[in-house]
Amino acid sequence: LFQQGKNYVEIKDGVIKVVFDIENFSCNLTFKNNVPPWKPGHGYAYFTDNKDIYQYMAIMSPWADVTGTVTLPDRTLEVNGQGYADKARTNLFPTKIDPLIIDWRVYSPPGAPEKDKWAFTMVEFVMHPSFGSRRMPILLLCHDGKIVMATKHYDLELLDMAPGKNTKYEYPQRYTIKARDGDWKIEGEFKAGTLFDFTDIFAEMPSWIRKIAEKFMSRPVFFRSFGEFSGKVYMPGGVVEEIKLVGSTEYVIFK
């Protein structure tokens, strides 16, 4: 899937191997899928009649067990958890990049019995205004080795907008969501907790490159937080289960 020198991402028989060794960071991780790979339809979204302008999305691991190691400058961490992996490709002018991206990936906490585990993913792209600001939403709910909900139809609200630490830009502290797919329904709230990463792409560019980039594209700003989703799943047969899932959320805007 990807290789650059000794760094690579490899997929074989539903198992993804991620190996990187770069300055101040290395990892050796194995993603073993709990559910098969998935993509929305054929994976392509075309913005115009020109088929050369598109966005492609495929989720290689909607839900995986992840094991291995991550090495930082001062320590090596053993990894034994849950994860997600996708691949996306966008082919359009840099002045027309999606102005908003929202996503979260949350899982049952460590120690939950296998039969009670859930994985919940939401990914939403909003297209550039020149393409009608059309939404590209994906919602996946996984349970008991299956994808039990896969839909683009849901109601999402972004609440309690506030600036991040040491930045003037705002991001949502809470989201609420309601969705239905056949006999399944989910509703609940995601609360963003610890902001563990803020990335201002322009601020990290050399000044001479930044001056050029500012003439052609908006400023990409990334917020990534740990948080918790609390809600209810309505299953076929009238069964209702309350769930509490933990994981990360990402909010990307272009200013």
mmCIF file of N, CA, C and O in Angstrom, residues 6 16 20 22 35-36 66 94 113 139 141 149 175 186 205 215 241:
data_model
loop_
_atom_site.group_PDB
_atom_site.id
_atom_site.type_symbol
_atom_site.label_atom_id
_atom_site.label_comp_id
_atom_site.label_asym_id
_atom_site.label_seq_id
_atom_site.Cartn_x
_atom_site.Cartn_y
_atom_site.Cartn_z
ATOM 1 N N LYS A 6 12.580 2.405 4.681
ATOM 2 C CA LYS A 6 12.223 1.340 5.612
ATOM 3 C C LYS A 6 10.825 1.513 6.192
ATOM 4 O O LYS A 6 10.354 0.655 6.951
ATOM 5 N N ILE A 16 -3.256 -5.346 8.715
ATOM 6 C CA ILE A 16 -2.485 -4.189 8.283
ATOM 7 C C ILE A 16 -1.257 -4.058 9.171
ATOM 8 O O ILE A 16 -1.360 -4.091 10.398
ATOM 9 N N PHE A 20 7.128 2.445 10.973
ATOM 10 C CA PHE A 20 7.778 3.724 10.684
ATOM 11 C C PHE A 20 8.958 3.913 11.636
ATOM 12 O O PHE A 20 8.902 3.536 12.796
ATOM 13 N N ILE A 22 11.216 7.314 12.024
ATOM 14 C CA ILE A 22 11.599 8.655 11.602
ATOM 15 C C ILE A 22 12.162 9.398 12.816
ATOM 16 O O ILE A 22 12.198 8.847 13.926
ATOM 17 N N VAL A 35 -13.962 -6.581 11.584
ATOM 18 C CA VAL A 35 -14.991 -6.584 10.541
ATOM 19 C C VAL A 35 -14.285 -6.341 9.207
ATOM 20 O O VAL A 35 -13.183 -5.803 9.174
ATOM 21 N N PRO A 36 -14.912 -6.729 8.095
ATOM 22 C CA PRO A 36 -14.245 -6.579 6.791
ATOM 23 C C PRO A 36 -14.085 -5.109 6.399
ATOM 24 O O PRO A 36 -14.796 -4.225 6.898
ATOM 25 N N VAL A 66 -5.456 -3.655 17.771
ATOM 26 C CA VAL A 66 -4.145 -3.104 17.429
ATOM 27 C C VAL A 66 -3.139 -3.505 18.508
ATOM 28 O O VAL A 66 -3.368 -3.286 19.700
ATOM 29 N N PRO A 94 -5.911 23.027 -5.284
ATOM 30 C CA PRO A 94 -5.679 23.310 -3.861
ATOM 31 C C PRO A 94 -6.505 24.473 -3.333
ATOM 32 O O PRO A 94 -6.690 24.591 -2.128
ATOM 33 N N PRO A 113 -16.457 -7.118 27.998
ATOM 34 C CA PRO A 113 -16.599 -8.461 27.418
ATOM 35 C C PRO A 113 -16.747 -8.383 25.903
ATOM 36 O O PRO A 113 -17.344 -7.438 25.376
ATOM 37 N N LEU A 139 -21.435 7.106 8.461
ATOM 38 C CA LEU A 139 -21.618 6.631 9.832
ATOM 39 C C LEU A 139 -21.567 5.121 9.822
ATOM 40 O O LEU A 139 -22.275 4.470 9.050
ATOM 41 N N LEU A 141 -21.536 1.743 12.559
ATOM 42 C CA LEU A 141 -21.639 1.180 13.899
ATOM 43 C C LEU A 141 -21.369 -0.315 13.793
ATOM 44 O O LEU A 141 -22.006 -1.018 13.002
ATOM 45 N N MET A 149 -24.727 -0.911 11.291
ATOM 46 C CA MET A 149 -25.261 0.301 10.680
ATOM 47 C C MET A 149 -24.217 0.879 9.744
ATOM 48 O O MET A 149 -23.053 1.013 10.124
ATOM 49 N N TYR A 175 -20.905 17.314 20.474
ATOM 50 C CA TYR A 175 -21.691 17.008 19.284
ATOM 51 C C TYR A 175 -22.887 16.163 19.725
ATOM 52 O O TYR A 175 -22.756 15.332 20.627
ATOM 53 N N ILE A 186 -29.373 4.854 16.475
ATOM 54 C CA ILE A 186 -28.451 5.300 17.516
ATOM 55 C C ILE A 186 -28.662 6.783 17.754
ATOM 56 O O ILE A 186 -28.952 7.548 16.818
ATOM 57 N N MET A 205 5.065 25.887 8.211
ATOM 58 C CA MET A 205 5.787 26.020 6.942
ATOM 59 C C MET A 205 6.923 27.032 7.067
ATOM 60 O O MET A 205 6.820 27.998 7.829
ATOM 61 N N LYS A 215 -1.383 32.684 -0.946
ATOM 62 C CA LYS A 215 -1.963 33.281 -2.145
ATOM 63 C C LYS A 215 -2.902 32.326 -2.869
ATOM 64 O O LYS A 215 -3.730 32.745 -3.679
ATOM 65 N N GLU A 241 -29.910 -0.626 24.235
ATOM 66 C CA GLU A 241 -28.706 -0.749 25.053
ATOM 67 C C GLU A 241 -28.036 0.609 25.204
ATOM 68 O O GLU A 241 -27.833 1.327 24.215
#
